[in-house]
């Protein structure tokens, strides 16, 4: 008998025995404890900002119409030389004057691993939204915005719309009907990468980005 | 038999949240009579604590019944994994408190055994319901004095500073951590200080203290340190196991001079209230 | 297999004398306890959340066989290859044959306690495949040729100075007692390995049956790199890790991170539902999931022991354990230390090899008080003690049951029972003892090595109460 069958048989036998003993399968638990008081988007984004600040996430509030110019300012302030963008990014042209190079993530990782790991200073990605209670960005990497954009470059700049804020992860997944189906990869990101493995001393920027800049767009 | 026993019958988190925000413990109104379960440690080593408990109960106007056939709650065998032996001794105890009076116990861990472990001990046996009913009647003596009897005490002693050790079973099984404080609060000349790491175990654990004596000694050493750092004149405990352990370690530890004095909370209170002198009822 | 030599007794006796080790653990555990406490500022909400956490886990366990099949179906539809292993050896075989097929030389690893459980690194080394740990703590432990001493913070037994020595000696960096510097150096050292590795191997925190999603909780980003950069990803998990619905992960994640380190959430929560799709530009081309039994179906048979499987490996129980704090993780001698180790290892390795673990507890209950899924750890310890003394081992589910039932102990307990079962017998014994109180020895090792003995009373409480009752009766008559 193969391992699969053996394991399932053992489990099923125990289950059947329980049912034979008069055990009933309980209903799914109630999730009332996950519910939250209703809050406005402004309140939620304030909470988000407070939480992000605690883990060194840099939140920059930007009115929609100033988005492009403020991105320019960020690039300048952070002295970013090589910037990674999605092929669908609307800003390709506007940045080119500021930088040494704008790279577009448009070919499979295998063909340019070294460059991605060594040459890129920063990447800009979109986000699906934010979670207020924990100060969390939600990302669904895609064909045009692959997974490593938010991971390998030392600076990750994420664009978040204030309107896309949910109180908790639980609200977020229900709001977006995630149970219907998930992408190959979905991510919650709460701050730049960090570790406390050396005697509990917090150190930022271990394997992922050292800086996380959230451009919070107010509409 | 309901096997997934921790699932509440109505898994309504809302009602649970409500329940949790108010104390779950329910106390009876003051009864005419109670049983005292003396415990084997009180019997052989701390009879004064037992007598003090009795005197305090009667001072509060409650008559004490003490069935002579009681022996031990069975905890030593239970925690050593000798379930059958524990069960037989426990069964003997359950059969001698015939009337429906509360059963009060002057030691948190024995109380914890009878209140929280008897049901597990008899699960799946014909005595399960009996154990459940029995466990409902168990109270820790100090807790009973504070929450059921409206005891009022006059402090006849000198000014003193006292550190209280609250046991793990009083904290996590009996949920009576505050009763010692409340009772001592009635003694106006007693200043109570809380040692650091008050929630940490003293390291007794019955057979654990012998089987893993190095670990246990390290734990009690720290407990003695925290207690003596309070610079209190003495420490108290309402759990005989902890008392035996901490007092024993303090007496051997030359650096803990101030802590040489340690006694059962009930003995201390009864003496201060002038109800017991030199171990004798007055 | 025990990870170090000697008995638990010997190891813990040595560990407890190690002042530096004890100081390291004490300060670390104090910090973690405080952080957890601050993270759960609303204790009522915490209680409600713990109840939900326990319910969610129990719900999954009740439906475990169906959920495993559902998980397998969903993952297979999404292109993940699912493997089943009953024993550590089978799991190792599966991983070795994947490596062979992929002609892989080098595996980069994210943190996985199950891979420790099956001693994967050593086993892969034997067939010439290098496993490199990429979690900073695991990396340190691997460089020191040790095993993790804590399930969340693997290198917690070392202080900064010791790590500075180690990194200097093993990797040639400058010796600086500076956590930031060392972290940066480790980043540099590991980066190229992420690029070069053929396979990334990770654990799984929750596996969602509903959507076929593997969830990984981490702070460093090494887990994401491990599961994204190499062209093959192998995930390994115990069969109990499955949950029914995606929403079940929300309360569990919140409980896990706050209980473990006091963080409201970790930096990354990585949800993987399949290999790279056509047109996608990164992510592994193949994803494997290895489901490991290793004693879990044994626990599953018993309604009480089943509770052990609710565990989400947050380590709060060890952070709050007065025994763990004093002896550290290595003294336990097995993959999982602390309270969870004591209730888990007997099933994984049999009570014969682990008989000292369940007894090494004062049953203080600090662990159960903080466990986010309300596992009644002290009750389970008592249960395992009962199993070790089981009078009829053939009736027990547990390997090694009855192992301790030999020699004088059972006889002594049966004598104890005899004396305590009847008041009359008990009175004979106690009156003998109190009469002979002056014969009480002043030394009774090991108790009196560090303590005095309490003095036996001249008159027992029973005797005093009898006298009192008689006195009162006479008074009433008069
Ligand atoms: S037993 Fe409970 S506290 Fe311990 S690791 Fe598991 S979930 Fe956490």
PDB file of N, CA, C and O in Angstrom, chain C residues 67-127:
ATOM      1  N   UNK C  67      -9.935  17.102   4.000  1.00  0.00           N
ATOM      2  CA  UNK C  67      -9.226  18.330   3.633  1.00  0.00           C
ATOM      3  C   UNK C  67      -7.907  18.030   2.937  1.00  0.00           C
ATOM      4  O   UNK C  67      -7.506  18.743   2.018  1.00  0.00           O
ATOM      5  N   UNK C  68      -7.247  16.966   3.370  1.00  0.00           N
ATOM      6  CA  UNK C  68      -5.984  16.614   2.708  1.00  0.00           C
ATOM      7  C   UNK C  68      -6.234  16.241   1.254  1.00  0.00           C
ATOM      8  O   UNK C  68      -5.472  16.618   0.354  1.00  0.00           O
ATOM      9  N   UNK C  69      -7.315  15.516   1.030  1.00  0.00           N
ATOM     10  CA  UNK C  69      -7.636  15.133  -0.341  1.00  0.00           C
ATOM     11  C   UNK C  69      -8.001  16.375  -1.158  1.00  0.00           C
ATOM     12  O   UNK C  69      -7.552  16.552  -2.299  1.00  0.00           O
ATOM     13  N   UNK C  70      -8.763  17.274  -0.527  1.00  0.00           N
ATOM     14  CA  UNK C  70      -9.136  18.504  -1.239  1.00  0.00           C
ATOM     15  C   UNK C  70      -7.900  19.343  -1.562  1.00  0.00           C
ATOM     16  O   UNK C  70      -7.750  19.866  -2.681  1.00  0.00           O
ATOM     17  N   UNK C  71      -7.018  19.433  -0.591  1.00  0.00           N
ATOM     18  CA  UNK C  71      -5.776  20.188  -0.815  1.00  0.00           C
ATOM     19  C   UNK C  71      -4.995  19.597  -1.981  1.00  0.00           C
ATOM     20  O   UNK C  71      -4.522  20.305  -2.873  1.00  0.00           O
ATOM     21  N   UNK C  72      -4.890  18.277  -1.965  1.00  0.00           N
ATOM     22  CA  UNK C  72      -4.148  17.599  -3.024  1.00  0.00           C
ATOM     23  C   UNK C  72      -4.789  17.865  -4.391  1.00  0.00           C
ATOM     24  O   UNK C  72      -4.099  18.191  -5.364  1.00  0.00           O
ATOM     25  N   UNK C  73      -6.109  17.771  -4.424  1.00  0.00           N
ATOM     26  CA  UNK C  73      -6.809  17.987  -5.694  1.00  0.00           C
ATOM     27  C   UNK C  73      -6.587  19.405  -6.213  1.00  0.00           C
ATOM     28  O   UNK C  73      -6.213  19.611  -7.373  1.00  0.00           O
ATOM     29  N   UNK C  74      -6.772  20.375  -5.329  1.00  0.00           N
ATOM     30  CA  UNK C  74      -6.629  21.774  -5.747  1.00  0.00           C
ATOM     31  C   UNK C  74      -5.203  22.068  -6.194  1.00  0.00           C
ATOM     32  O   UNK C  74      -4.974  22.704  -7.222  1.00  0.00           O
ATOM     33  N   UNK C  75      -4.250  21.576  -5.413  1.00  0.00           N
ATOM     34  CA  UNK C  75      -2.856  21.852  -5.765  1.00  0.00           C
ATOM     35  C   UNK C  75      -2.489  21.175  -7.076  1.00  0.00           C
ATOM     36  O   UNK C  75      -1.777  21.744  -7.916  1.00  0.00           O
ATOM     37  N   UNK C  76      -2.984  19.957  -7.264  1.00  0.00           N
ATOM     38  CA  UNK C  76      -2.666  19.245  -8.497  1.00  0.00           C
ATOM     39  C   UNK C  76      -3.243  19.987  -9.708  1.00  0.00           C
ATOM     40  O   UNK C  76      -2.575  20.142 -10.725  1.00  0.00           O
ATOM     41  N   UNK C  77      -4.483  20.454  -9.548  1.00  0.00           N
ATOM     42  CA  UNK C  77      -5.077  21.250 -10.631  1.00  0.00           C
ATOM     43  C   UNK C  77      -4.210  22.454 -10.984  1.00  0.00           C
ATOM     44  O   UNK C  77      -4.127  22.872 -12.120  1.00  0.00           O
ATOM     45  N   UNK C  78      -3.565  23.023  -9.955  1.00  0.00           N
ATOM     46  CA  UNK C  78      -2.767  24.219 -10.186  1.00  0.00           C
ATOM     47  C   UNK C  78      -1.344  23.870 -10.589  1.00  0.00           C
ATOM     48  O   UNK C  78      -0.504  24.753 -10.715  1.00  0.00           O
ATOM     49  N   UNK C  79      -1.062  22.577 -10.723  1.00  0.00           N
ATOM     50  CA  UNK C  79       0.252  22.180 -11.237  1.00  0.00           C
ATOM     51  C   UNK C  79       1.280  21.845 -10.190  1.00  0.00           C
ATOM     52  O   UNK C  79       2.463  21.684 -10.491  1.00  0.00           O
ATOM     53  N   UNK C  80       0.861  21.744  -8.939  1.00  0.00           N
ATOM     54  CA  UNK C  80       1.804  21.364  -7.888  1.00  0.00           C
ATOM     55  C   UNK C  80       1.807  19.848  -7.767  1.00  0.00           C
ATOM     56  O   UNK C  80       0.763  19.203  -7.845  1.00  0.00           O
ATOM     57  N   UNK C  81       2.994  19.267  -7.606  1.00  0.00           N
ATOM     58  CA  UNK C  81       3.079  17.817  -7.439  1.00  0.00           C
ATOM     59  C   UNK C  81       3.064  17.474  -5.954  1.00  0.00           C
ATOM     60  O   UNK C  81       3.906  17.947  -5.210  1.00  0.00           O
ATOM     61  N   UNK C  82       2.105  16.663  -5.559  1.00  0.00           N
ATOM     62  CA  UNK C  82       1.938  16.352  -4.134  1.00  0.00           C
ATOM     63  C   UNK C  82       2.459  14.953  -3.835  1.00  0.00           C
ATOM     64  O   UNK C  82       2.150  13.994  -4.557  1.00  0.00           O
ATOM     65  N   UNK C  83       3.290  14.849  -2.789  1.00  0.00           N
ATOM     66  CA  UNK C  83       3.873  13.566  -2.383  1.00  0.00           C
ATOM     67  C   UNK C  83       3.479  13.285  -0.937  1.00  0.00           C
ATOM     68  O   UNK C  83       3.313  14.205  -0.149  1.00  0.00           O
ATOM     69  N   UNK C  84       3.396  12.026  -0.606  1.00  0.00           N
ATOM     70  CA  UNK C  84       3.021  11.644   0.760  1.00  0.00           C
ATOM     71  C   UNK C  84       4.132  10.777   1.353  1.00  0.00           C
ATOM     72  O   UNK C  84       4.644   9.881   0.693  1.00  0.00           O
ATOM     73  N   UNK C  85       4.460  11.037   2.616  1.00  0.00           N
ATOM     74  CA  UNK C  85       5.492  10.243   3.277  1.00  0.00           C
ATOM     75  C   UNK C  85       5.028   9.856   4.673  1.00  0.00           C
ATOM     76  O   UNK C  85       4.560  10.701   5.426  1.00  0.00           O
ATOM     77  N   UNK C  86       5.163   8.569   5.005  1.00  0.00           N
ATOM     78  CA  UNK C  86       4.780   8.139   6.345  1.00  0.00           C
ATOM     79  C   UNK C  86       5.896   8.354   7.351  1.00  0.00           C
ATOM     80  O   UNK C  86       5.654   8.582   8.512  1.00  0.00           O
ATOM     81  N   UNK C  87       7.118   8.219   6.861  1.00  0.00           N
ATOM     82  CA  UNK C  87       8.254   8.296   7.774  1.00  0.00           C
ATOM     83  C   UNK C  87       9.252   9.346   7.271  1.00  0.00           C
ATOM     84  O   UNK C  87       9.209   9.724   6.096  1.00  0.00           O
ATOM     85  N   UNK C  88      10.138   9.776   8.146  1.00  0.00           N
ATOM     86  CA  UNK C  88      11.197  10.692   7.715  1.00  0.00           C
ATOM     87  C   UNK C  88      11.991  10.104   6.542  1.00  0.00           C
ATOM     88  O   UNK C  88      12.312  10.825   5.595  1.00  0.00           O
ATOM     89  N   UNK C  89      12.273   8.822   6.589  1.00  0.00           N
ATOM     90  CA  UNK C  89      13.041   8.211   5.499  1.00  0.00           C
ATOM     91  C   UNK C  89      12.318   8.340   4.165  1.00  0.00           C
ATOM     92  O   UNK C  89      12.938   8.643   3.144  1.00  0.00           O
ATOM     93  N   UNK C  90      11.019   8.098   4.196  1.00  0.00           N
ATOM     94  CA  UNK C  90      10.267   8.246   2.953  1.00  0.00           C
ATOM     95  C   UNK C  90      10.318   9.678   2.429  1.00  0.00           C
ATOM     96  O   UNK C  90      10.456   9.910   1.227  1.00  0.00           O
ATOM     97  N   UNK C  91      10.216  10.629   3.352  1.00  0.00           N
ATOM     98  CA  UNK C  91      10.272  12.035   2.933  1.00  0.00           C
ATOM     99  C   UNK C  91      11.622  12.363   2.317  1.00  0.00           C
ATOM    100  O   UNK C  91      11.714  13.032   1.281  1.00  0.00           O
ATOM    101  N   UNK C  92      12.678  11.862   2.968  1.00  0.00           N
ATOM    102  CA  UNK C  92      14.025  12.100   2.440  1.00  0.00           C
ATOM    103  C   UNK C  92      14.168  11.468   1.047  1.00  0.00           C
ATOM    104  O   UNK C  92      14.696  12.086   0.117  1.00  0.00           O
ATOM    105  N   UNK C  93      13.648  10.251   0.902  1.00  0.00           N
ATOM    106  CA  UNK C  93      13.704   9.577  -0.409  1.00  0.00           C
ATOM    107  C   UNK C  93      13.046  10.409  -1.491  1.00  0.00           C
ATOM    108  O   UNK C  93      13.580  10.544  -2.603  1.00  0.00           O
ATOM    109  N   UNK C  94      11.885  10.952  -1.163  1.00  0.00           N
ATOM    110  CA  UNK C  94      11.159  11.760  -2.149  1.00  0.00           C
ATOM    111  C   UNK C  94      12.007  12.953  -2.570  1.00  0.00           C
ATOM    112  O   UNK C  94      12.179  13.235  -3.755  1.00  0.00           O
ATOM    113  N   UNK C  95      12.572  13.617  -1.569  1.00  0.00           N
ATOM    114  CA  UNK C  95      13.355  14.814  -1.880  1.00  0.00           C
ATOM    115  C   UNK C  95      14.630  14.445  -2.637  1.00  0.00           C
ATOM    116  O   UNK C  95      15.009  15.123  -3.598  1.00  0.00           O
ATOM    117  N   UNK C  96      15.236  13.335  -2.232  1.00  0.00           N
ATOM    118  CA  UNK C  96      16.440  12.909  -2.964  1.00  0.00           C
ATOM    119  C   UNK C  96      16.112  12.580  -4.417  1.00  0.00           C
ATOM    120  O   UNK C  96      16.891  12.902  -5.324  1.00  0.00           O
ATOM    121  N   UNK C  97      14.976  11.939  -4.650  1.00  0.00           N
ATOM    122  CA  UNK C  97      14.717  11.579  -6.044  1.00  0.00           C
ATOM    123  C   UNK C  97      14.353  12.806  -6.891  1.00  0.00           C
ATOM    124  O   UNK C  97      14.681  12.858  -8.070  1.00  0.00           O
ATOM    125  N   UNK C  98      13.738  13.811  -6.251  1.00  0.00           N
ATOM    126  CA  UNK C  98      13.505  15.058  -7.002  1.00  0.00           C
ATOM    127  C   UNK C  98      14.857  15.693  -7.372  1.00  0.00           C
ATOM    128  O   UNK C  98      15.079  16.112  -8.509  1.00  0.00           O
ATOM    129  N   UNK C  99      15.743  15.720  -6.403  1.00  0.00           N
ATOM    130  CA  UNK C  99      17.068  16.299  -6.649  1.00  0.00           C
ATOM    131  C   UNK C  99      17.790  15.572  -7.778  1.00  0.00           C
ATOM    132  O   UNK C  99      18.427  16.185  -8.631  1.00  0.00           O
ATOM    133  N   UNK C 100      17.665  14.253  -7.728  1.00  0.00           N
ATOM    134  CA  UNK C 100      18.335  13.437  -8.739  1.00  0.00           C
ATOM    135  C   UNK C 100      17.771  13.757 -10.128  1.00  0.00           C
ATOM    136  O   UNK C 100      18.508  13.959 -11.093  1.00  0.00           O
ATOM    137  N   UNK C 101      16.453  13.814 -10.194  1.00  0.00           N
ATOM    138  CA  UNK C 101      15.791  14.077 -11.471  1.00  0.00           C
ATOM    139  C   UNK C 101      16.170  15.456 -12.015  1.00  0.00           C
ATOM    140  O   UNK C 101      16.374  15.634 -13.214  1.00  0.00           O
ATOM    141  N   UNK C 102      16.271  16.407 -11.102  1.00  0.00           N
ATOM    142  CA  UNK C 102      16.607  17.773 -11.532  1.00  0.00           C
ATOM    143  C   UNK C 102      18.113  17.958 -11.680  1.00  0.00           C
ATOM    144  O   UNK C 102      18.563  19.056 -11.988  1.00  0.00           O
ATOM    145  N   UNK C 103      18.856  16.893 -11.388  1.00  0.00           N
ATOM    146  CA  UNK C 103      20.325  16.976 -11.371  1.00  0.00           C
ATOM    147  C   UNK C 103      20.800  18.148 -10.511  1.00  0.00           C
ATOM    148  O   UNK C 103      21.708  18.901 -10.874  1.00  0.00           O
ATOM    149  N   UNK C 104      20.167  18.304  -9.385  1.00  0.00           N
ATOM    150  CA  UNK C 104      20.471  19.456  -8.529  1.00  0.00           C
ATOM    151  C   UNK C 104      21.682  19.188  -7.660  1.00  0.00           C
ATOM    152  O   UNK C 104      21.913  18.067  -7.209  1.00  0.00           O
ATOM    153  N   UNK C 105      22.475  20.222  -7.447  1.00  0.00           N
ATOM    154  CA  UNK C 105      23.673  20.143  -6.615  1.00  0.00           C
ATOM    155  C   UNK C 105      23.481  20.903  -5.313  1.00  0.00           C
ATOM    156  O   UNK C 105      24.092  20.597  -4.316  1.00  0.00           O
ATOM    157  N   UNK C 106      22.644  21.904  -5.391  1.00  0.00           N
ATOM    158  CA  UNK C 106      22.599  22.837  -4.283  1.00  0.00           C
ATOM    159  C   UNK C 106      21.154  23.229  -3.960  1.00  0.00           C
ATOM    160  O   UNK C 106      20.398  23.605  -4.845  1.00  0.00           O
ATOM    161  N   UNK C 107      20.830  23.104  -2.696  1.00  0.00           N
ATOM    162  CA  UNK C 107      19.492  23.481  -2.228  1.00  0.00           C
ATOM    163  C   UNK C 107      19.616  24.675  -1.297  1.00  0.00           C
ATOM    164  O   UNK C 107      20.441  24.674  -0.381  1.00  0.00           O
ATOM    165  N   UNK C 108      18.818  25.694  -1.570  1.00  0.00           N
ATOM    166  CA  UNK C 108      18.775  26.804  -0.613  1.00  0.00           C
ATOM    167  C   UNK C 108      17.509  26.624   0.210  1.00  0.00           C
ATOM    168  O   UNK C 108      16.459  26.279  -0.324  1.00  0.00           O
ATOM    169  N   UNK C 109      17.644  26.803   1.522  1.00  0.00           N
ATOM    170  CA  UNK C 109      16.510  26.491   2.394  1.00  0.00           C
ATOM    171  C   UNK C 109      15.950  27.700   3.114  1.00  0.00           C
ATOM    172  O   UNK C 109      16.686  28.530   3.626  1.00  0.00           O
ATOM    173  N   UNK C 110      14.652  27.763   3.160  1.00  0.00           N
ATOM    174  CA  UNK C 110      13.970  28.686   4.070  1.00  0.00           C
ATOM    175  C   UNK C 110      13.764  27.915   5.359  1.00  0.00           C
ATOM    176  O   UNK C 110      14.008  26.717   5.418  1.00  0.00           O
ATOM    177  N   UNK C 111      13.304  28.599   6.384  1.00  0.00           N
ATOM    178  CA  UNK C 111      13.180  27.931   7.667  1.00  0.00           C
ATOM    179  C   UNK C 111      12.102  26.848   7.615  1.00  0.00           C
ATOM    180  O   UNK C 111      10.994  27.079   7.164  1.00  0.00           O
ATOM    181  N   UNK C 112      12.448  25.657   8.057  1.00  0.00           N
ATOM    182  CA  UNK C 112      11.467  24.582   8.101  1.00  0.00           C
ATOM    183  C   UNK C 112      11.796  23.627   9.226  1.00  0.00           C
ATOM    184  O   UNK C 112      12.813  22.937   9.198  1.00  0.00           O
ATOM    185  N   UNK C 113      10.949  23.584  10.242  1.00  0.00           N
ATOM    186  CA  UNK C 113      11.192  22.672  11.354  1.00  0.00           C
ATOM    187  C   UNK C 113      10.961  21.227  10.932  1.00  0.00           C
ATOM    188  O   UNK C 113      11.573  20.315  11.480  1.00  0.00           O
ATOM    189  N   UNK C 114      10.074  21.009   9.962  1.00  0.00           N
ATOM    190  CA  UNK C 114       9.853  19.636   9.515  1.00  0.00           C
ATOM    191  C   UNK C 114      11.120  19.098   8.832  1.00  0.00           C
ATOM    192  O   UNK C 114      11.462  17.933   8.969  1.00  0.00           O
ATOM    193  N   UNK C 115      11.845  19.972   8.142  1.00  0.00           N
ATOM    194  CA  UNK C 115      13.087  19.492   7.536  1.00  0.00           C
ATOM    195  C   UNK C 115      14.113  19.145   8.613  1.00  0.00           C
ATOM    196  O   UNK C 115      14.944  18.256   8.436  1.00  0.00           O
ATOM    197  N   UNK C 116      14.037  19.830   9.748  1.00  0.00           N
ATOM    198  CA  UNK C 116      14.898  19.465  10.880  1.00  0.00           C
ATOM    199  C   UNK C 116      14.457  18.110  11.432  1.00  0.00           C
ATOM    200  O   UNK C 116      15.280  17.276  11.813  1.00  0.00           O
ATOM    201  N   UNK C 117      13.154  17.958  11.480  1.00  0.00           N
ATOM    202  CA  UNK C 117      12.562  16.725  12.014  1.00  0.00           C
ATOM    203  C   UNK C 117      13.063  15.508  11.245  1.00  0.00           C
ATOM    204  O   UNK C 117      13.254  14.439  11.812  1.00  0.00           O
ATOM    205  N   UNK C 118      13.253  15.645   9.946  1.00  0.00           N
ATOM    206  CA  UNK C 118      13.695  14.502   9.151  1.00  0.00           C
ATOM    207  C   UNK C 118      15.212  14.543   8.909  1.00  0.00           C
ATOM    208  O   UNK C 118      15.747  13.745   8.159  1.00  0.00           O
ATOM    209  N   UNK C 119      15.884  15.484   9.576  1.00  0.00           N
ATOM    210  CA  UNK C 119      17.347  15.611   9.474  1.00  0.00           C
ATOM    211  C   UNK C 119      17.795  15.688   8.024  1.00  0.00           C
ATOM    212  O   UNK C 119      18.730  15.004   7.595  1.00  0.00           O
ATOM    213  N   UNK C 120      17.104  16.545   7.296  1.00  0.00           N
ATOM    214  CA  UNK C 120      17.310  16.611   5.855  1.00  0.00           C
ATOM    215  C   UNK C 120      18.735  17.012   5.466  1.00  0.00           C
ATOM    216  O   UNK C 120      19.319  16.417   4.566  1.00  0.00           O
ATOM    217  N   UNK C 121      19.287  18.011   6.144  1.00  0.00           N
ATOM    218  CA  UNK C 121      20.601  18.503   5.727  1.00  0.00           C
ATOM    219  C   UNK C 121      21.640  17.390   5.699  1.00  0.00           C
ATOM    220  O   UNK C 121      22.380  17.238   4.729  1.00  0.00           O
ATOM    221  N   UNK C 122      21.683  16.606   6.776  1.00  0.00           N
ATOM    222  CA  UNK C 122      22.642  15.500   6.834  1.00  0.00           C
ATOM    223  C   UNK C 122      22.366  14.474   5.746  1.00  0.00           C
ATOM    224  O   UNK C 122      23.295  13.979   5.093  1.00  0.00           O
ATOM    225  N   UNK C 123      21.097  14.166   5.579  1.00  0.00           N
ATOM    226  CA  UNK C 123      20.734  13.130   4.606  1.00  0.00           C
ATOM    227  C   UNK C 123      21.086  13.558   3.178  1.00  0.00           C
ATOM    228  O   UNK C 123      21.472  12.731   2.353  1.00  0.00           O
ATOM    229  N   UNK C 124      20.944  14.822   2.875  1.00  0.00           N
ATOM    230  CA  UNK C 124      21.269  15.300   1.533  1.00  0.00           C
ATOM    231  C   UNK C 124      22.780  15.342   1.349  1.00  0.00           C
ATOM    232  O   UNK C 124      23.289  15.002   0.288  1.00  0.00           O
ATOM    233  N   UNK C 125      23.458  15.743   2.398  1.00  0.00           N
ATOM    234  CA  UNK C 125      24.921  15.757   2.370  1.00  0.00           C
ATOM    235  C   UNK C 125      25.457  14.374   1.976  1.00  0.00           C
ATOM    236  O   UNK C 125      26.388  14.254   1.185  1.00  0.00           O
ATOM    237  N   UNK C 126      24.810  13.340   2.535  1.00  0.00           N
ATOM    238  CA  UNK C 126      25.256  11.967   2.257  1.00  0.00           C
ATOM    239  C   UNK C 126      25.189  11.607   0.781  1.00  0.00           C
ATOM    240  O   UNK C 126      25.901  10.737   0.316  1.00  0.00           O
ATOM    241  N   UNK C 127      24.272  12.240   0.042  1.00  0.00           N
ATOM    242  CA  UNK C 127      24.226  11.953  -1.398  1.00  0.00           C
ATOM    243  C   UNK C 127      24.857  13.087  -2.210  1.00  0.00           C
ATOM    244  O   UNK C 127      24.622  13.225  -3.410  1.00  0.00           O
TER     245      UNK C 127
END
